[in-house]
mmCIF file of C-alpha atoms in Angstrom:
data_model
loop_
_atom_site.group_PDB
_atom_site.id
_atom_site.type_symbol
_atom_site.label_atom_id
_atom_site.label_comp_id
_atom_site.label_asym_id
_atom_site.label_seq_id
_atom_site.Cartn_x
_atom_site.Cartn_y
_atom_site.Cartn_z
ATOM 1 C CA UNK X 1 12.529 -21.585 -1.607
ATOM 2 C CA UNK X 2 13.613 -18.220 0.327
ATOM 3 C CA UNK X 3 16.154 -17.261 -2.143
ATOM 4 C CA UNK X 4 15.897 -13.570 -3.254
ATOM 5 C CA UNK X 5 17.605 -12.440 -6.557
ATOM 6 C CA UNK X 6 18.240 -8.546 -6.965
ATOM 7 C CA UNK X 7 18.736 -8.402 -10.589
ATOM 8 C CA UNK X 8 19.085 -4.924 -13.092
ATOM 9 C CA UNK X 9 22.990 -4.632 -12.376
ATOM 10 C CA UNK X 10 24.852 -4.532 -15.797
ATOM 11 C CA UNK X 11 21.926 -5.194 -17.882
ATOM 12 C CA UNK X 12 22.476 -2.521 -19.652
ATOM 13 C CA UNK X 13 25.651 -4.902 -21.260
ATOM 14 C CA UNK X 14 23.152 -7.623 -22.347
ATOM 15 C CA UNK X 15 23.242 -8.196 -26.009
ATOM 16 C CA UNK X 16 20.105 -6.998 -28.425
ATOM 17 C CA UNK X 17 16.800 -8.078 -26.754
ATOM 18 C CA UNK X 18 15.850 -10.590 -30.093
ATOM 19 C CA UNK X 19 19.447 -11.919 -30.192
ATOM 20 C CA UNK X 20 18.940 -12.881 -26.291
ATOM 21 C CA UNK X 21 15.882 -14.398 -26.643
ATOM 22 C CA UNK X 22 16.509 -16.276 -29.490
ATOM 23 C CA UNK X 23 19.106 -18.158 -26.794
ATOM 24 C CA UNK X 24 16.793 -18.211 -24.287
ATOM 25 C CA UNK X 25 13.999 -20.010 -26.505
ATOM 26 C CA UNK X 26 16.632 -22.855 -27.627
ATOM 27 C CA UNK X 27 15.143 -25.182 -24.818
ATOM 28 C CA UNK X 28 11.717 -25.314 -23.622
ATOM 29 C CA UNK X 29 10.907 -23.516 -20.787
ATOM 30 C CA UNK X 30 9.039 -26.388 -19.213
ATOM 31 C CA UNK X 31 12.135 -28.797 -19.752
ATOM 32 C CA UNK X 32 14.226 -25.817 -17.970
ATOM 33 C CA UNK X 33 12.616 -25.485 -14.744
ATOM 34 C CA UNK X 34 12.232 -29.227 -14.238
ATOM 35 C CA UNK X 35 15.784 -29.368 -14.978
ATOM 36 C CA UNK X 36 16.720 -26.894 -12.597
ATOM 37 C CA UNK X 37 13.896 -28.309 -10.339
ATOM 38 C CA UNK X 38 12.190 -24.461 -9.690
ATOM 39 C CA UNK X 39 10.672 -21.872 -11.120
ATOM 40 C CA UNK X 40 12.436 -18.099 -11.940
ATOM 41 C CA UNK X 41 9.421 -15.436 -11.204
ATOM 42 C CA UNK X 42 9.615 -12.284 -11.240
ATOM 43 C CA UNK X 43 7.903 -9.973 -8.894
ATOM 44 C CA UNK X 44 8.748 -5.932 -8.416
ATOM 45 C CA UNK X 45 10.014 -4.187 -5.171
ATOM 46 C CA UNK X 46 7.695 -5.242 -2.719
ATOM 47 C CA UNK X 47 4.562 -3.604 -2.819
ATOM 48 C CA UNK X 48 1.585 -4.471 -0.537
ATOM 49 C CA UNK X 49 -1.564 -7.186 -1.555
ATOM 50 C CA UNK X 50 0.603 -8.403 -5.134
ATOM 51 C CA UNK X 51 4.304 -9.171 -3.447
ATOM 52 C CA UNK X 52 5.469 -8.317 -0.082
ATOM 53 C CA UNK X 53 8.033 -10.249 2.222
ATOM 54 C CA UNK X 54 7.461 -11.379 5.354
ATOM 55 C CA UNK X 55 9.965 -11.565 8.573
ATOM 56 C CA UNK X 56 11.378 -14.649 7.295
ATOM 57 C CA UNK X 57 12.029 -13.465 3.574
ATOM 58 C CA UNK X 58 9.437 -15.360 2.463
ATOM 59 C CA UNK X 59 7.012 -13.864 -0.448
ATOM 60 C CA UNK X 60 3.478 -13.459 -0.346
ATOM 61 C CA UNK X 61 0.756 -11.803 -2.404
ATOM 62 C CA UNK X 62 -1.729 -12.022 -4.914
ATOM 63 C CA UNK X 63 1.386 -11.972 -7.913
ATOM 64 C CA UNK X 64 3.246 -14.299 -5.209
ATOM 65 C CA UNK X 65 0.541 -16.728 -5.806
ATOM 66 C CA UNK X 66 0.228 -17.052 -9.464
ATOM 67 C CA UNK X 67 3.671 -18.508 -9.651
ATOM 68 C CA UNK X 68 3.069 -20.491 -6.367
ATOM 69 C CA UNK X 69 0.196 -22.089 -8.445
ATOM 70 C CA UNK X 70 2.255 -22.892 -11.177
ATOM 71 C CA UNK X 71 4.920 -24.024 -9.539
ATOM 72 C CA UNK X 72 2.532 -26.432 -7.870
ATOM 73 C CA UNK X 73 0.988 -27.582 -10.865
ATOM 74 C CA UNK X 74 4.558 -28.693 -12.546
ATOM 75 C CA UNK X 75 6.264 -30.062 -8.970
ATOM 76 C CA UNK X 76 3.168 -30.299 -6.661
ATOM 77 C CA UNK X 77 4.992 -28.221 -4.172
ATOM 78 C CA UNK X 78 4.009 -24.117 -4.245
ATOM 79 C CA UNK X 79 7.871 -23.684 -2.215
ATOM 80 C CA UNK X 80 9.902 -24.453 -5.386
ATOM 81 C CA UNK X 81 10.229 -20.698 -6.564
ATOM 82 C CA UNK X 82 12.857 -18.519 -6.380
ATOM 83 C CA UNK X 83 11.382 -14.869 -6.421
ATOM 84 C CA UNK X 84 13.360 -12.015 -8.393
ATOM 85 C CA UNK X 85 12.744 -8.522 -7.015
ATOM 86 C CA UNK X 86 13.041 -6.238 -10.664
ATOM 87 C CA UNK X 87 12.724 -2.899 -10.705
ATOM 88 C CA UNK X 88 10.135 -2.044 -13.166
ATOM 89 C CA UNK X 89 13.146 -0.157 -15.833
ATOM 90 C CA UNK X 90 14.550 -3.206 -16.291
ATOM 91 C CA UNK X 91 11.986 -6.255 -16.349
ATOM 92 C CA UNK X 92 11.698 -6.414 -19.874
ATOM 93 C CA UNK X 93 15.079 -7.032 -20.397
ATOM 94 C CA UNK X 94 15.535 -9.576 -17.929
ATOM 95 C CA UNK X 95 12.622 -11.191 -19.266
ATOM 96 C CA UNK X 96 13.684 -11.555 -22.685
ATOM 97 C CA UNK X 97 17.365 -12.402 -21.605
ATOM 98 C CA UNK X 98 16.144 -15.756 -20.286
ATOM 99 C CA UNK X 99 16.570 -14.498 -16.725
ATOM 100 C CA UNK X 100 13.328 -15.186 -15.076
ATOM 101 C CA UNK X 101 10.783 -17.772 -16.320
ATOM 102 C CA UNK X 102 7.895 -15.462 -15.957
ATOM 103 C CA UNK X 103 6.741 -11.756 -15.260
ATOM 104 C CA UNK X 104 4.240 -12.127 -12.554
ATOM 105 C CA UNK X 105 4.185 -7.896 -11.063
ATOM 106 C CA UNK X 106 1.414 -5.751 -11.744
ATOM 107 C CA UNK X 107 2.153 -5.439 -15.775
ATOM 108 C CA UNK X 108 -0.110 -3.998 -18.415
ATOM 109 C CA UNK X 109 -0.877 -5.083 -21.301
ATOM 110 C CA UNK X 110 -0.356 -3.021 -24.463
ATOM 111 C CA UNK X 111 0.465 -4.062 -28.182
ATOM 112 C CA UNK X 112 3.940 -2.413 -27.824
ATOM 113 C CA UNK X 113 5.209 -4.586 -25.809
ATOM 114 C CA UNK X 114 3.127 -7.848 -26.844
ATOM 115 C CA UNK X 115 4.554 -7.518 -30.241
ATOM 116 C CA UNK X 116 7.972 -5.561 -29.919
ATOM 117 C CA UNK X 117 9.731 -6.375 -27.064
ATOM 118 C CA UNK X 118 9.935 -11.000 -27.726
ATOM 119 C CA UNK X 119 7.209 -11.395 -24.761
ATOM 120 C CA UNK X 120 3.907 -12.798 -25.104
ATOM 121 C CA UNK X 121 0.730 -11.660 -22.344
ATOM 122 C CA UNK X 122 -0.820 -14.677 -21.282
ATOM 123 C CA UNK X 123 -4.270 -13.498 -19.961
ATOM 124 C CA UNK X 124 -5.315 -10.963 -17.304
ATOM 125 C CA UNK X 125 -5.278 -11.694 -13.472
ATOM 126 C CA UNK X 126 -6.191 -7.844 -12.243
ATOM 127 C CA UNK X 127 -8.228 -4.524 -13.897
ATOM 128 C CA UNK X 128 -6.648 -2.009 -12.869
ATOM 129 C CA UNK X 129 -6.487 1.950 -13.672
ATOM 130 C CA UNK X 130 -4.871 4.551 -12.991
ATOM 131 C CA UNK X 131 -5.422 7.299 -10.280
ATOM 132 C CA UNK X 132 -3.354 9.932 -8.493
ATOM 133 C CA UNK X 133 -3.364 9.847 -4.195
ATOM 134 C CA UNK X 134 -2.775 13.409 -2.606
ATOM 135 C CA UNK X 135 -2.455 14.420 1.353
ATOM 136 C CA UNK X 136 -6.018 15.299 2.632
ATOM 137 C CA UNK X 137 -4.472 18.363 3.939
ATOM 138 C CA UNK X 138 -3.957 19.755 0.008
ATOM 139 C CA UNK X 139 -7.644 20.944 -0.591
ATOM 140 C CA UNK X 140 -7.480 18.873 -3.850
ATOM 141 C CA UNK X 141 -10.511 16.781 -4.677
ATOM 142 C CA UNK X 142 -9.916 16.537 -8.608
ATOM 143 C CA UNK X 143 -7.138 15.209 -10.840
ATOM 144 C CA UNK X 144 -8.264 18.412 -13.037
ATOM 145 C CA UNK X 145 -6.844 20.533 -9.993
ATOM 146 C CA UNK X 146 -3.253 19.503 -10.305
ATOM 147 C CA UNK X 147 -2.435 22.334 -12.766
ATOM 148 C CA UNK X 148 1.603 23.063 -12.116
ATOM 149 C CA UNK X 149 1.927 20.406 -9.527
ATOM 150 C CA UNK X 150 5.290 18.000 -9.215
ATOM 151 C CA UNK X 151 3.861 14.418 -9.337
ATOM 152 C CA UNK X 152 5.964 10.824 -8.002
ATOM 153 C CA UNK X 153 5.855 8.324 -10.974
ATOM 154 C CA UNK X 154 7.951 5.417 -11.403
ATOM 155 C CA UNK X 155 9.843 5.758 -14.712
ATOM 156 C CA UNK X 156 9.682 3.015 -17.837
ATOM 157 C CA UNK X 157 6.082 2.655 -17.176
ATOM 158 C CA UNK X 158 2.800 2.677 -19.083
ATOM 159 C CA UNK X 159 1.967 5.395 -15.576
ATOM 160 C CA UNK X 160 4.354 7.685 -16.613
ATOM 161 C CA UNK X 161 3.239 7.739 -20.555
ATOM 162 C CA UNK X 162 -0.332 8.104 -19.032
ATOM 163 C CA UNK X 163 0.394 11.137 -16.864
ATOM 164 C CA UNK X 164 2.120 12.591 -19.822
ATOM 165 C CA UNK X 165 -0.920 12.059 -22.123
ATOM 166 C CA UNK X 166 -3.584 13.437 -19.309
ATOM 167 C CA UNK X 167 -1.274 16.319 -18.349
ATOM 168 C CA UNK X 168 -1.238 17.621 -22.603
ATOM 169 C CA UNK X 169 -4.751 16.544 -22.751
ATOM 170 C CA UNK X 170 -6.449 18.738 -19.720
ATOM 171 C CA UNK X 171 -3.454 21.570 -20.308
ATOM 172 C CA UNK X 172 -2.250 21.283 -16.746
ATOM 173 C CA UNK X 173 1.774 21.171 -16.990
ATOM 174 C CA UNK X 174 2.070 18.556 -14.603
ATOM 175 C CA UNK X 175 5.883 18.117 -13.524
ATOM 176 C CA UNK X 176 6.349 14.244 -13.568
ATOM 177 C CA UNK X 177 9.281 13.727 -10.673
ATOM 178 C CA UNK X 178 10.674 9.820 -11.333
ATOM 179 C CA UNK X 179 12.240 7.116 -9.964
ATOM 180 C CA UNK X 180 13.088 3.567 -10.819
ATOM 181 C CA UNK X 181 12.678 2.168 -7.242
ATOM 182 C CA UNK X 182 8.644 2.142 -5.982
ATOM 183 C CA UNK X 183 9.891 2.660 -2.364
ATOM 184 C CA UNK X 184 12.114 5.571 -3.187
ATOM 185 C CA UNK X 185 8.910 7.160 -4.781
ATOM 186 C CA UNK X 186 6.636 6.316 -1.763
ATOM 187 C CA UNK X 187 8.827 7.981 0.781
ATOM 188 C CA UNK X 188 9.771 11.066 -1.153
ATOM 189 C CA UNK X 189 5.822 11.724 -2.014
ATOM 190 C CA UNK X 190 5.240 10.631 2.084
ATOM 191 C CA UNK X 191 7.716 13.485 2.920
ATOM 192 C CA UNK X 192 6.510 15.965 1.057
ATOM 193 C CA UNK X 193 8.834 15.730 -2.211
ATOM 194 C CA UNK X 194 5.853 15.786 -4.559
ATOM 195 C CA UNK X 195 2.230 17.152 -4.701
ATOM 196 C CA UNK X 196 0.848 13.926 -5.800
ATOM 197 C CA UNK X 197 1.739 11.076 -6.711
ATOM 198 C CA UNK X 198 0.014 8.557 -9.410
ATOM 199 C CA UNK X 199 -0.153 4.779 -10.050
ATOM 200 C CA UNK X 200 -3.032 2.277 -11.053
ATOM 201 C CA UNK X 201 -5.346 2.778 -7.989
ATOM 202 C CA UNK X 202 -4.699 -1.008 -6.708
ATOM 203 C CA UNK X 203 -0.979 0.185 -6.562
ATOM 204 C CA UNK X 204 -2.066 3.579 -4.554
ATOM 205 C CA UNK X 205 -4.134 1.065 -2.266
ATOM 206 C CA UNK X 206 -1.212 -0.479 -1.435
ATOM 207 C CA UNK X 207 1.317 2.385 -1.218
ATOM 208 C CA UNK X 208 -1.168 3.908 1.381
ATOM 209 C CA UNK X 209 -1.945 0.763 3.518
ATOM 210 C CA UNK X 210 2.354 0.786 4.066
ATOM 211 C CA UNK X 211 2.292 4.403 5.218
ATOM 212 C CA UNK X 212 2.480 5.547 9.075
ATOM 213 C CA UNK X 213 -0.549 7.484 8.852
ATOM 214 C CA UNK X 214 -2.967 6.141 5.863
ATOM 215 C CA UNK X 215 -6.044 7.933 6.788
ATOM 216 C CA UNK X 216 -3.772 11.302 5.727
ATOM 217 C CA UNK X 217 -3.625 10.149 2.188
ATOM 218 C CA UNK X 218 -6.609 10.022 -0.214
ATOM 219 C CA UNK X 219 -7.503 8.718 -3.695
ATOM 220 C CA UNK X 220 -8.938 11.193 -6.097
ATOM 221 C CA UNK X 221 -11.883 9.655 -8.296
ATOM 222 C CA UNK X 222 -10.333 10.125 -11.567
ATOM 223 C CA UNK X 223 -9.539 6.824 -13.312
ATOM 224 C CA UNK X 224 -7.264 8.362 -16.412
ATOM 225 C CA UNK X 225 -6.459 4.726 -18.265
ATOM 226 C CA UNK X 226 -7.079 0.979 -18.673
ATOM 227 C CA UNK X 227 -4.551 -0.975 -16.691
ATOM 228 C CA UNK X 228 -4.886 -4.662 -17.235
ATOM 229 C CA UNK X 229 -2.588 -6.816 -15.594
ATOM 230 C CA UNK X 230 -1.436 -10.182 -16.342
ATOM 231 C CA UNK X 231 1.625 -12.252 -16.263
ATOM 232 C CA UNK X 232 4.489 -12.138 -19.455
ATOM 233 C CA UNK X 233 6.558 -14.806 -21.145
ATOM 234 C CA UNK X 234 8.957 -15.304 -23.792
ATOM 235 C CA UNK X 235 7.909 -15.694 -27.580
ATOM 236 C CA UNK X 236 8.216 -19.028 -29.509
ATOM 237 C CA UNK X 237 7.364 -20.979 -25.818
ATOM 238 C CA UNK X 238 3.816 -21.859 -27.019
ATOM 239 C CA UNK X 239 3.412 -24.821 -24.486
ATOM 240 C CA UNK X 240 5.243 -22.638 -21.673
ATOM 241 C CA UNK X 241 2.620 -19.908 -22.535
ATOM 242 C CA UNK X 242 -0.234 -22.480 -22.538
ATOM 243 C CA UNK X 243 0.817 -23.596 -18.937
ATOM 244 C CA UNK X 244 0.917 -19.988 -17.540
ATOM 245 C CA UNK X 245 -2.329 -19.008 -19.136
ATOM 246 C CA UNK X 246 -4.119 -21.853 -18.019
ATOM 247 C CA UNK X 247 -2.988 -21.882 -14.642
ATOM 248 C CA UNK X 248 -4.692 -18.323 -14.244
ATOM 249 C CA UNK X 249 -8.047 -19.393 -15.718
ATOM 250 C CA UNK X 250 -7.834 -22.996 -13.493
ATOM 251 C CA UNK X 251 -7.595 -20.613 -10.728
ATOM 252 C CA UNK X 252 -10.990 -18.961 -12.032
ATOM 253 C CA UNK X 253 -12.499 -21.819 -13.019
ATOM 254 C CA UNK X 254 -11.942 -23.435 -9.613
ATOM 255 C CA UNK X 255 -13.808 -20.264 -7.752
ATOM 256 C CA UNK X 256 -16.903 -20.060 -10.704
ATOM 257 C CA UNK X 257 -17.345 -24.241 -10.061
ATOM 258 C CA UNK X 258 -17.030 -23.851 -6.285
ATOM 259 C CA UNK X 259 -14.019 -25.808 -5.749
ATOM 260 C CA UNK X 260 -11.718 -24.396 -3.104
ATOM 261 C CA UNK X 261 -8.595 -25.360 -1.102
ATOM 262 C CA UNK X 262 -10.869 -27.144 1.635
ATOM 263 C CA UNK X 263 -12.929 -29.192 -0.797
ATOM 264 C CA UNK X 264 -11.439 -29.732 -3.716
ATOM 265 C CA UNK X 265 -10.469 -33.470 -2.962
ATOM 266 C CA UNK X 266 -13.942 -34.303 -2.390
ATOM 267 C CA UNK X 267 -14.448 -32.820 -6.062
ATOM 268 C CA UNK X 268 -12.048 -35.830 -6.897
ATOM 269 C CA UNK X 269 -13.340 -38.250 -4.995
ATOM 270 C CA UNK X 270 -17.166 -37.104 -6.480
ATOM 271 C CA UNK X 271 -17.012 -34.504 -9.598
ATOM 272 C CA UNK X 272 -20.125 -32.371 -10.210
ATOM 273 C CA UNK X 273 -19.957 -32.107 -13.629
ATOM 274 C CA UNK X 274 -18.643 -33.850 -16.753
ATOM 275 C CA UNK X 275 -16.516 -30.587 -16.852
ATOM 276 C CA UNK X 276 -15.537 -30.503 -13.691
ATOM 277 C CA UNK X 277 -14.285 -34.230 -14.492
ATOM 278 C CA UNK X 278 -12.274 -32.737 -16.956
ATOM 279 C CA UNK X 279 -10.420 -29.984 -14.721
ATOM 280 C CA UNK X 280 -9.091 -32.220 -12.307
ATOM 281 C CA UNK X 281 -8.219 -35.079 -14.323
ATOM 282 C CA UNK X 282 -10.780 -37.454 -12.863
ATOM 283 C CA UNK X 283 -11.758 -37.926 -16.884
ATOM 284 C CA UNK X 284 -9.901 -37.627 -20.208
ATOM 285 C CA UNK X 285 -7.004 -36.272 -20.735
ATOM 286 C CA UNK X 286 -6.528 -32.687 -20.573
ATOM 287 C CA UNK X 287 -3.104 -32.618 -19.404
ATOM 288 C CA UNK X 288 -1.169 -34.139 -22.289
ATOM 289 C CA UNK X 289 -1.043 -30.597 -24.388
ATOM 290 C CA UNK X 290 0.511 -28.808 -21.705
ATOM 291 C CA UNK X 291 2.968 -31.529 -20.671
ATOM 292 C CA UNK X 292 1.821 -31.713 -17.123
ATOM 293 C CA UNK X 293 0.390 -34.445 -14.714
ATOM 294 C CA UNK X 294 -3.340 -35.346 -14.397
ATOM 295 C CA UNK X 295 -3.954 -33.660 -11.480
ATOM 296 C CA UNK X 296 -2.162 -29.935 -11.947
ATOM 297 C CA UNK X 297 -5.222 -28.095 -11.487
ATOM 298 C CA UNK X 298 -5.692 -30.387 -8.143
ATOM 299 C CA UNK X 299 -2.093 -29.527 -6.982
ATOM 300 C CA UNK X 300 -2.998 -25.923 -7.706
ATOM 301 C CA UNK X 301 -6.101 -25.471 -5.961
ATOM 302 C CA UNK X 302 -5.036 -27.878 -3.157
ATOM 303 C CA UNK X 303 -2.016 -25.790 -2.623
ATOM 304 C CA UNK X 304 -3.048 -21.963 -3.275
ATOM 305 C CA UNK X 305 -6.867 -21.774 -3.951
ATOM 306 C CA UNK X 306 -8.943 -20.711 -6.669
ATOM 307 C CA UNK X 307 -9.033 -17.025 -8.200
ATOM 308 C CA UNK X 308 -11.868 -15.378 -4.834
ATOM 309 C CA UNK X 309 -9.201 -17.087 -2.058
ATOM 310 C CA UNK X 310 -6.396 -15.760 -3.472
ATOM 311 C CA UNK X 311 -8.515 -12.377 -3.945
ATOM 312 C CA UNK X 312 -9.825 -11.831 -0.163
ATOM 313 C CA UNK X 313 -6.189 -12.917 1.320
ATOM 314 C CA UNK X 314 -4.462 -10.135 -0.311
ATOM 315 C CA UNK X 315 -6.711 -7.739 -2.190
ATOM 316 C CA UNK X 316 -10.022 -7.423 -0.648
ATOM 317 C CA UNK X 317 -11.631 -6.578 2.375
ATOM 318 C CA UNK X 318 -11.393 -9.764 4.347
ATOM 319 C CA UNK X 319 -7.993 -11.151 4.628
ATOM 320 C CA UNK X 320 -5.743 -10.125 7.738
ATOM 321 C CA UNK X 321 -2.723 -9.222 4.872
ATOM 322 C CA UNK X 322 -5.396 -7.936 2.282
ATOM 323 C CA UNK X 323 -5.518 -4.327 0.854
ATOM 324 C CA UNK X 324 -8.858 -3.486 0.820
ATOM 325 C CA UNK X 325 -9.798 -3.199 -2.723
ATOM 326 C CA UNK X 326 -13.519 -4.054 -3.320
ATOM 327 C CA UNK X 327 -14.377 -6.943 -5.277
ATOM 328 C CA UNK X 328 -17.950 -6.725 -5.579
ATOM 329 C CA UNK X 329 -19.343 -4.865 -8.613
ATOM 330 C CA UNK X 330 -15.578 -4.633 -10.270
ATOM 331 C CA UNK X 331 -14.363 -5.773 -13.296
ATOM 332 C CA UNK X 332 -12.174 -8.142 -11.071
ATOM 333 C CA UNK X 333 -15.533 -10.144 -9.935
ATOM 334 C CA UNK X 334 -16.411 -13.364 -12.031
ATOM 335 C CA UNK X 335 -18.295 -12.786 -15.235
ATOM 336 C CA UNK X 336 -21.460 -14.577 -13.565
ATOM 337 C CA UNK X 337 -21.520 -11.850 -10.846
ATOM 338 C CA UNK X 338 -20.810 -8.810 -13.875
ATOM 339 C CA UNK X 339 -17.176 -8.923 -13.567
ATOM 340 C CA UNK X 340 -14.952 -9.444 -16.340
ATOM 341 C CA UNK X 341 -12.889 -12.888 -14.648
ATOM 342 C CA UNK X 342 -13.362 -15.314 -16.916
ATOM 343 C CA UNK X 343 -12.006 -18.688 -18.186
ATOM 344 C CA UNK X 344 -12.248 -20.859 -21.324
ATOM 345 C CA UNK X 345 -13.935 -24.087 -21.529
ATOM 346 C CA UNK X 346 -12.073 -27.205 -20.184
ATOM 347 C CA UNK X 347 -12.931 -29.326 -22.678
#
């Protein structure tokens, strides 16, 4: 599904956020999409490696995916998604208005808004943090050496509370300049508007890779906060929650057990494990809590990969699209190689 939805115009109007998603939660979420026969995700303004568009309007990214994957697992088909381009002021709201069926866009996590705002976090899919990019031609080589300088940030963000907090802390009277759209901020920093500009360093990776000239730009090493990202749902959805979360860790799973997009029918045909019985249905039955098929984390991996494919296609080093982020020795690698990616047992 191509279909693009621009949403953010007259949300202001919406009714309170817990009187909306009291509404919203009346139905299941699962009985919704198959009802409507796709999936409502949410992505941001396109941003390179998490969701970008391609000629032919279609979506693609490492954000892109997760909802691909769960829109395989319910319909066995990654296509039945429409994609909702947010900008990051309003994406609560829409959210918790029953608008979108998930928040899949480069999101942290903080207890304000897993307890205050009617969403739930499901898990983490990227650690981030956040960083500041400045020409090479500026002479600066420290975030400590921004004292007085105007610096890009996109407004209603955890980035701009962070540059607030670092500014106080290290006394340097930083002039945040904001916007609400990511590609207004890009080119006014690219022409000059600001000194700097700051976002978690997987978003600066990005930012840079679009620009004419990338080698002009650098990253400074400063890392200022914890950024991890994940994707959001609606309160009082326990099984919808369930469905989301577990589509991220089948996605890990897949990649710690070695079953990829090429092989993972021969993992059908002969599991390696009991658990890896489990996972794809061969055994037991796994799939009844979450009110899916057998075989959703087979239509999932068959379909959009485990966790590392998704990873080196639009984040790492190897992938044509990919960003260039490093996976090796980050917090993103799996927990067997000293990462932090992790999932539960399927069991």
């Amino acid at each position: 599904m191509k279909k693009l939805s621009l949403l953010g115009l007259g949300l202001g109007m919406m009714a309170s956020l817990g009187f909306t998603a009291e509404m919203a939660s009346a139905q299941s979420t699962l009985d919704i999409v198959k009802q409507r026969g796709h999936l409502r995700c949410q992505v941001g303004t396109p941003a390179s490696g998490f969701y970008q568009l391609d000629e032919q309007g279609n979506w693609f990214g490492s954000d892109v995916s997760i909802c691909r994957a769960i829109s395989a697992a319910i319909f066995d088909d990654p296509s039945k998604v429409e994609f909702q381009s947010v900008t990051s002021a309003v994406r609560f709201t829409a959210m918790a208005n029953g608008e979108s069926d998930v928040l899949s866009r480069t999101t942290t996590w903080t207890l304000f808004r897993d307890t205050q705002l009617g969403l739930d976090f499901t898990t983490v899919n990227f650690y981030d943090g956040q960083g500041f990019m400045v020409p090479k031609d500026s002479g600066i080589n420290s975030a400590l050496e921004l004292a007085g300088a105007t610096v890009c940030v996109l407004t209603g963000t955890t980035t701009e509370l962070n540059l607030t907090d670092y500014s106080r802390a290290n006394n340097l009277e930083i002039e945040p300049v904001v916007f609400e759209d990511s590609n207004v901020r890009n080119d006014t920093y690219a022409k000059g508007g600001c000194d700097a500009m700051t976002n978690d360093k997987s978003g600066l990776a990005s930012s840079r890779a679009a620009f004419p000239d990338p080698g002009a730009h650098k990253i400074l090493p400063e890392t200022i906060s914890k950024e991890p990202l994940g994707p959001v749902v609606r309160q009082n959805d326990s099984q919808w929650m369930d469905i989301v979360k577990w589509t991220v860790f089948a996605l890990v799973q897949a990649e710690e057990m070695g079953i990829n997009k090429a092989n993972v029918m021969d993992m059908v045909a002969s599991p390696k494990s009991p658990e890896m019985a489990r996972m794809l249905g061969v055994e037991g039955d796994l799939n009844k809590g979450l009110g899916l098929e057998k075989d959703w984390v087979v239509r999932i991996i068959k379909h959009v990969g485990n966790y590392g494919e998704i990873y080196d296609e639009y984040m790492g080093t190897k992938g044509k699209l990919a960003i260039g982020i490093p996976r090796e020795g980050s917090q993103n690698a799996l927990w067997t190689e000293g990462g932090l990616m992790y999932s539960p047992p399927f069991r």
